[in-house]
mmCIF file of C-alpha atoms in Angstrom:
data_model
loop_
_atom_site.group_PDB
_atom_site.id
_atom_site.type_symbol
_atom_site.label_atom_id
_atom_site.label_comp_id
_atom_site.label_asym_id
_atom_site.label_seq_id
_atom_site.Cartn_x
_atom_site.Cartn_y
_atom_site.Cartn_z
ATOM 1 C CA UNK A 208 -0.035 0.041 0.046
ATOM 2 C CA UNK A 209 1.190 3.541 -0.769
ATOM 3 C CA UNK A 210 -0.117 7.118 -0.895
ATOM 4 C CA UNK A 211 1.243 10.430 -2.217
ATOM 5 C CA UNK A 212 0.239 13.034 -4.628
ATOM 6 C CA UNK A 213 0.525 14.098 -8.443
ATOM 7 C CA UNK A 214 3.272 16.669 -8.760
ATOM 8 C CA UNK A 215 3.473 17.324 -12.518
ATOM 9 C CA UNK A 216 1.326 16.491 -15.606
ATOM 10 C CA UNK A 217 2.627 16.636 -19.115
ATOM 11 C CA UNK A 218 1.251 16.228 -22.511
ATOM 12 C CA UNK A 219 3.218 15.881 -25.737
ATOM 13 C CA UNK A 220 1.222 16.793 -28.860
ATOM 14 C CA UNK A 221 3.849 15.728 -31.327
ATOM 15 C CA UNK A 222 5.834 12.594 -30.753
ATOM 16 C CA UNK A 223 9.591 13.404 -30.358
ATOM 17 C CA UNK A 224 9.190 17.081 -29.471
ATOM 18 C CA UNK A 225 9.190 18.630 -26.152
ATOM 19 C CA UNK A 226 5.620 18.774 -24.457
ATOM 20 C CA UNK A 227 3.519 21.046 -22.316
ATOM 21 C CA UNK A 228 3.003 21.117 -18.673
ATOM 22 C CA UNK A 229 -0.598 20.993 -17.619
ATOM 23 C CA UNK A 230 -2.626 21.879 -14.412
ATOM 24 C CA UNK A 231 -5.291 19.307 -15.322
ATOM 25 C CA UNK A 232 -5.898 16.726 -17.988
ATOM 26 C CA UNK A 233 -8.746 14.834 -19.495
ATOM 27 C CA UNK A 234 -7.988 10.881 -19.669
ATOM 28 C CA UNK A 235 -9.777 8.299 -21.137
ATOM 29 C CA UNK A 236 -9.233 4.789 -23.039
ATOM 30 C CA UNK A 237 -7.247 6.612 -25.563
ATOM 31 C CA UNK A 238 -4.915 8.230 -22.997
ATOM 32 C CA UNK A 239 -4.541 11.949 -22.094
ATOM 33 C CA UNK A 240 -6.530 14.087 -24.558
ATOM 34 C CA UNK A 241 -4.184 15.634 -27.141
ATOM 35 C CA UNK A 242 -1.206 13.417 -26.192
ATOM 36 C CA UNK A 243 1.110 12.171 -29.188
ATOM 37 C CA UNK A 244 -1.612 12.648 -31.734
ATOM 38 C CA UNK A 245 0.925 13.788 -34.327
ATOM 39 C CA UNK A 246 4.199 12.116 -35.487
ATOM 40 C CA UNK A 247 7.088 13.054 -37.723
ATOM 41 C CA UNK A 248 7.721 10.907 -40.578
ATOM 42 C CA UNK A 249 10.053 10.609 -43.724
ATOM 43 C CA UNK A 250 7.793 11.806 -46.564
ATOM 44 C CA UNK A 251 5.649 9.198 -48.250
ATOM 45 C CA UNK A 252 6.968 6.478 -45.840
ATOM 46 C CA UNK A 253 5.966 5.056 -42.269
ATOM 47 C CA UNK A 254 9.399 5.433 -41.092
ATOM 48 C CA UNK A 255 9.463 7.655 -37.915
ATOM 49 C CA UNK A 256 11.774 10.543 -37.606
ATOM 50 C CA UNK A 257 12.135 10.447 -33.777
ATOM 51 C CA UNK A 258 14.138 11.656 -30.923
ATOM 52 C CA UNK A 259 16.609 8.618 -30.899
ATOM 53 C CA UNK A 260 17.424 9.062 -34.491
ATOM 54 C CA UNK A 261 17.166 12.840 -34.526
ATOM 55 C CA UNK A 262 17.665 14.174 -30.984
ATOM 56 C CA UNK A 263 17.644 17.754 -32.227
ATOM 57 C CA UNK A 264 13.836 17.465 -32.478
ATOM 58 C CA UNK A 265 13.863 18.005 -28.610
ATOM 59 C CA UNK A 266 14.805 21.533 -29.346
ATOM 60 C CA UNK A 267 11.159 22.015 -30.645
ATOM 61 C CA UNK A 268 8.203 22.252 -28.561
ATOM 62 C CA UNK A 269 4.631 21.629 -29.162
ATOM 63 C CA UNK A 270 1.708 22.978 -27.276
ATOM 64 C CA UNK A 271 -1.976 23.550 -27.654
ATOM 65 C CA UNK A 272 -3.221 27.011 -27.619
ATOM 66 C CA UNK A 273 -4.633 28.362 -24.483
ATOM 67 C CA UNK A 274 -8.352 28.273 -24.363
ATOM 68 C CA UNK A 275 -10.266 31.094 -22.439
ATOM 69 C CA UNK A 276 -12.485 28.501 -20.456
ATOM 70 C CA UNK A 277 -9.823 25.980 -20.127
ATOM 71 C CA UNK A 278 -6.114 26.613 -20.383
ATOM 72 C CA UNK A 279 -5.431 22.782 -20.588
ATOM 73 C CA UNK A 280 -7.824 22.298 -23.513
ATOM 74 C CA UNK A 281 -6.795 19.854 -26.333
ATOM 75 C CA UNK A 282 -9.003 21.610 -28.765
ATOM 76 C CA UNK A 283 -7.637 22.769 -32.118
ATOM 77 C CA UNK A 284 -4.375 21.929 -33.632
ATOM 78 C CA UNK A 285 -1.110 22.348 -31.476
ATOM 79 C CA UNK A 286 1.349 25.248 -32.118
ATOM 80 C CA UNK A 287 5.088 24.262 -32.633
ATOM 81 C CA UNK A 288 7.885 26.446 -31.465
ATOM 82 C CA UNK A 289 11.376 26.102 -32.719
ATOM 83 C CA UNK A 290 14.436 26.403 -30.368
ATOM 84 C CA UNK A 291 14.669 30.166 -31.077
ATOM 85 C CA UNK A 292 11.091 30.643 -29.978
ATOM 86 C CA UNK A 293 9.537 31.266 -33.415
ATOM 87 C CA UNK A 294 6.034 29.901 -33.521
ATOM 88 C CA UNK A 295 4.651 27.775 -36.421
ATOM 89 C CA UNK A 296 1.115 26.957 -37.286
ATOM 90 C CA UNK A 297 0.603 23.338 -38.054
ATOM 91 C CA UNK A 298 -0.801 24.180 -41.452
ATOM 92 C CA UNK A 299 2.062 26.680 -42.369
ATOM 93 C CA UNK A 300 3.501 25.462 -45.655
ATOM 94 C CA UNK A 301 6.931 26.247 -44.655
ATOM 95 C CA UNK A 302 7.083 24.142 -41.331
ATOM 96 C CA UNK A 303 8.023 20.764 -42.679
ATOM 97 C CA UNK A 304 11.096 22.371 -44.374
ATOM 98 C CA UNK A 305 12.046 24.349 -41.503
ATOM 99 C CA UNK A 306 11.654 21.424 -39.004
ATOM 100 C CA UNK A 307 13.848 19.177 -41.355
ATOM 101 C CA UNK A 308 16.458 21.740 -41.616
ATOM 102 C CA UNK A 309 16.785 22.514 -37.843
ATOM 103 C CA UNK A 310 16.881 18.662 -36.879
ATOM 104 C CA UNK A 311 19.094 17.244 -39.648
ATOM 105 C CA UNK A 312 16.414 15.296 -41.443
ATOM 106 C CA UNK A 313 18.056 15.296 -44.852
ATOM 107 C CA UNK A 314 15.047 13.533 -46.649
ATOM 108 C CA UNK A 315 12.692 15.936 -45.194
ATOM 109 C CA UNK A 316 9.718 15.254 -42.982
ATOM 110 C CA UNK A 317 5.911 15.213 -42.940
ATOM 111 C CA UNK A 318 3.763 15.653 -39.908
ATOM 112 C CA UNK A 319 0.901 13.248 -39.746
ATOM 113 C CA UNK A 320 -1.769 11.960 -37.329
ATOM 114 C CA UNK A 321 -1.019 8.875 -35.330
ATOM 115 C CA UNK A 322 -2.790 6.471 -33.075
ATOM 116 C CA UNK A 323 -1.899 8.600 -30.190
ATOM 117 C CA UNK A 324 -0.446 7.234 -26.873
ATOM 118 C CA UNK A 325 -1.831 3.758 -27.328
ATOM 119 C CA UNK A 326 -4.404 4.347 -24.604
ATOM 120 C CA UNK A 327 -1.916 4.474 -21.730
ATOM 121 C CA UNK A 328 -0.327 7.067 -19.543
ATOM 122 C CA UNK A 329 3.325 6.965 -18.327
ATOM 123 C CA UNK A 330 3.858 7.444 -14.555
ATOM 124 C CA UNK A 331 7.262 8.335 -13.141
ATOM 125 C CA UNK A 332 7.890 8.144 -9.279
ATOM 126 C CA UNK A 333 10.076 10.916 -7.785
ATOM 127 C CA UNK A 334 11.628 8.544 -5.129
ATOM 128 C CA UNK A 335 13.048 6.477 -8.042
ATOM 129 C CA UNK A 336 14.353 9.629 -9.929
ATOM 130 C CA UNK A 337 16.044 10.743 -6.766
ATOM 131 C CA UNK A 338 17.713 7.392 -6.313
ATOM 132 C CA UNK A 339 18.934 7.253 -9.873
ATOM 133 C CA UNK A 340 20.271 10.828 -9.338
ATOM 134 C CA UNK A 341 22.251 9.627 -6.336
ATOM 135 C CA UNK A 342 23.624 6.704 -7.913
ATOM 136 C CA UNK A 343 24.901 8.638 -10.874
ATOM 137 C CA UNK A 344 26.117 11.480 -8.813
ATOM 138 C CA UNK A 345 24.219 14.284 -10.634
ATOM 139 C CA UNK A 346 20.662 15.380 -11.223
ATOM 140 C CA UNK A 347 18.670 13.309 -13.614
ATOM 141 C CA UNK A 348 15.593 15.323 -14.901
ATOM 142 C CA UNK A 349 12.281 13.659 -15.238
ATOM 143 C CA UNK A 350 11.959 15.208 -18.707
ATOM 144 C CA UNK A 351 14.449 12.568 -20.008
ATOM 145 C CA UNK A 352 11.822 9.947 -19.391
ATOM 146 C CA UNK A 353 8.831 12.077 -21.202
ATOM 147 C CA UNK A 354 6.382 11.366 -18.454
ATOM 148 C CA UNK A 355 2.804 12.166 -18.436
ATOM 149 C CA UNK A 356 2.628 12.138 -14.605
ATOM 150 C CA UNK A 357 5.245 12.689 -11.927
ATOM 151 C CA UNK A 358 4.192 11.490 -8.493
ATOM 152 C CA UNK A 359 5.586 11.785 -5.015
ATOM 153 C CA UNK A 360 4.656 8.610 -2.980
ATOM 154 C CA UNK A 361 5.646 6.863 0.093
ATOM 155 C CA UNK A 362 7.175 3.894 -1.853
ATOM 156 C CA UNK A 363 10.969 2.918 -1.684
ATOM 157 C CA UNK A 364 12.902 3.859 -4.981
ATOM 158 C CA UNK A 365 12.076 1.450 -7.751
ATOM 159 C CA UNK A 366 9.366 -0.430 -5.734
ATOM 160 C CA UNK A 367 6.804 0.448 -8.413
ATOM 161 C CA UNK A 368 8.285 -2.370 -10.501
ATOM 162 C CA UNK A 369 7.173 -5.026 -7.914
ATOM 163 C CA UNK A 370 3.512 -3.733 -8.162
ATOM 164 C CA UNK A 371 1.384 -6.548 -9.652
ATOM 165 C CA UNK A 372 0.224 -6.022 -13.104
ATOM 166 C CA UNK A 373 -3.409 -5.395 -13.355
ATOM 167 C CA UNK A 374 -3.523 -3.805 -9.838
ATOM 168 C CA UNK A 375 -5.405 -0.794 -9.124
ATOM 169 C CA UNK A 376 -3.749 2.843 -8.765
ATOM 170 C CA UNK A 377 -5.975 5.701 -7.682
ATOM 171 C CA UNK A 378 -5.238 9.184 -9.078
ATOM 172 C CA UNK A 379 -7.434 11.727 -7.634
ATOM 173 C CA UNK A 380 -11.046 10.251 -7.505
ATOM 174 C CA UNK A 381 -10.317 7.864 -10.340
ATOM 175 C CA UNK A 382 -9.173 4.172 -10.539
ATOM 176 C CA UNK A 383 -6.538 3.369 -13.057
ATOM 177 C CA UNK A 384 -5.082 -0.176 -13.777
ATOM 178 C CA UNK A 385 -1.310 -0.783 -13.950
ATOM 179 C CA UNK A 386 -0.425 -2.043 -17.298
ATOM 180 C CA UNK A 387 3.236 -2.719 -17.117
ATOM 181 C CA UNK A 388 6.656 -1.123 -16.651
ATOM 182 C CA UNK A 389 8.103 0.845 -19.376
ATOM 183 C CA UNK A 390 10.934 -0.610 -21.296
ATOM 184 C CA UNK A 391 13.253 2.130 -22.314
ATOM 185 C CA UNK A 392 14.714 2.881 -25.517
ATOM 186 C CA UNK A 393 17.917 5.113 -26.028
ATOM 187 C CA UNK A 394 15.961 8.411 -25.931
ATOM 188 C CA UNK A 395 16.478 9.040 -22.053
ATOM 189 C CA UNK A 396 20.180 9.090 -23.076
ATOM 190 C CA UNK A 397 19.913 12.317 -24.957
ATOM 191 C CA UNK A 398 19.578 15.584 -23.323
ATOM 192 C CA UNK A 399 15.807 16.600 -23.300
ATOM 193 C CA UNK A 400 16.409 20.061 -24.623
ATOM 194 C CA UNK A 401 17.685 19.309 -28.185
ATOM 195 C CA UNK A 402 21.120 20.148 -27.386
ATOM 196 C CA UNK A 403 22.194 16.873 -28.931
ATOM 197 C CA UNK A 404 24.483 15.598 -26.063
ATOM 198 C CA UNK A 405 24.144 11.976 -25.103
ATOM 199 C CA UNK A 406 24.659 10.350 -21.575
ATOM 200 C CA UNK A 407 25.709 6.707 -22.420
ATOM 201 C CA UNK A 408 26.409 6.096 -18.699
ATOM 202 C CA UNK A 409 22.638 6.830 -17.860
ATOM 203 C CA UNK A 410 21.627 4.412 -20.597
ATOM 204 C CA UNK A 411 23.933 1.641 -19.313
ATOM 205 C CA UNK A 412 23.051 2.174 -15.729
ATOM 206 C CA UNK A 413 19.184 1.785 -16.442
ATOM 207 C CA UNK A 414 19.880 -1.360 -18.359
ATOM 208 C CA UNK A 415 21.981 -2.943 -15.457
ATOM 209 C CA UNK A 416 20.136 -1.586 -12.461
ATOM 210 C CA UNK A 417 16.506 -1.452 -13.388
ATOM 211 C CA UNK A 418 16.499 -4.142 -16.155
ATOM 212 C CA UNK A 419 15.951 -1.314 -18.899
ATOM 213 C CA UNK A 420 12.728 -0.122 -17.225
ATOM 214 C CA UNK A 421 11.868 3.288 -15.769
ATOM 215 C CA UNK A 422 8.313 4.473 -15.118
ATOM 216 C CA UNK A 423 4.972 2.637 -15.277
ATOM 217 C CA UNK A 424 2.101 2.553 -17.713
ATOM 218 C CA UNK A 425 -1.441 2.967 -16.349
ATOM 219 C CA UNK A 426 -4.782 2.793 -18.159
ATOM 220 C CA UNK A 427 -8.502 3.648 -17.644
ATOM 221 C CA UNK A 428 -11.602 2.797 -19.639
ATOM 222 C CA UNK A 429 -13.469 5.777 -18.255
ATOM 223 C CA UNK A 430 -13.401 9.475 -19.138
ATOM 224 C CA UNK A 431 -11.826 11.200 -16.034
ATOM 225 C CA UNK A 432 -10.040 14.330 -15.010
ATOM 226 C CA UNK A 433 -6.887 14.271 -12.985
ATOM 227 C CA UNK A 434 -5.145 17.270 -11.605
ATOM 228 C CA UNK A 435 -1.620 18.635 -10.041
ATOM 229 C CA UNK A 436 -2.156 18.152 -6.333
ATOM 230 C CA UNK A 437 -4.609 15.110 -6.605
ATOM 231 C CA UNK A 438 -3.854 12.443 -4.174
ATOM 232 C CA UNK A 439 -2.620 8.930 -5.270
ATOM 233 C CA UNK A 440 -2.934 5.708 -3.712
ATOM 234 C CA UNK A 441 -2.344 2.047 -4.486
#
């Protein structure tokens, strides 16, 4: 048994780009509304242009425009911001060429709709993040793992990986189901700001110490709302 609270919420409207912090989020069987709805691809193919192959993608950010009635709304198309701060509308004809140029995608890029976040939400525990930082002797930012939810709970570091799959986790007033731990690709080893610097020691450490897992996936069949500051329990 454990208890704690939600400290951060994040949404990534475009896979591979930096995301946006939220105060609240609508979640349903498709995951967080507006999360990972767009992907970057080589033109005319299904080959992804992603952060592991083009880490400069993370120099770009995607965010939904604030709505007067709900600043965390996923209504409308996201706006893309390059590392220098210039904003691009999704339908701007110059966007693909500019994105390809700045991230080194020599074959060009296309932005296309995807299947979203596969109906799941990635939760990272602060205790495990702190222990990872202690083990490596430097701060490891949560942003490296592209979480949807960062929680602080009274669990020992890495204890979340011993939780039984299919068990219930309560976020706010809502029951979620633990799907599985998140198996990591090479992406966390790249700096999450697009500066194109790789931390191979971090990658090797995760493989050795946590069986190449960090964070857990949770799902819900219902349409619910979660907020920063909500209690959690499991």
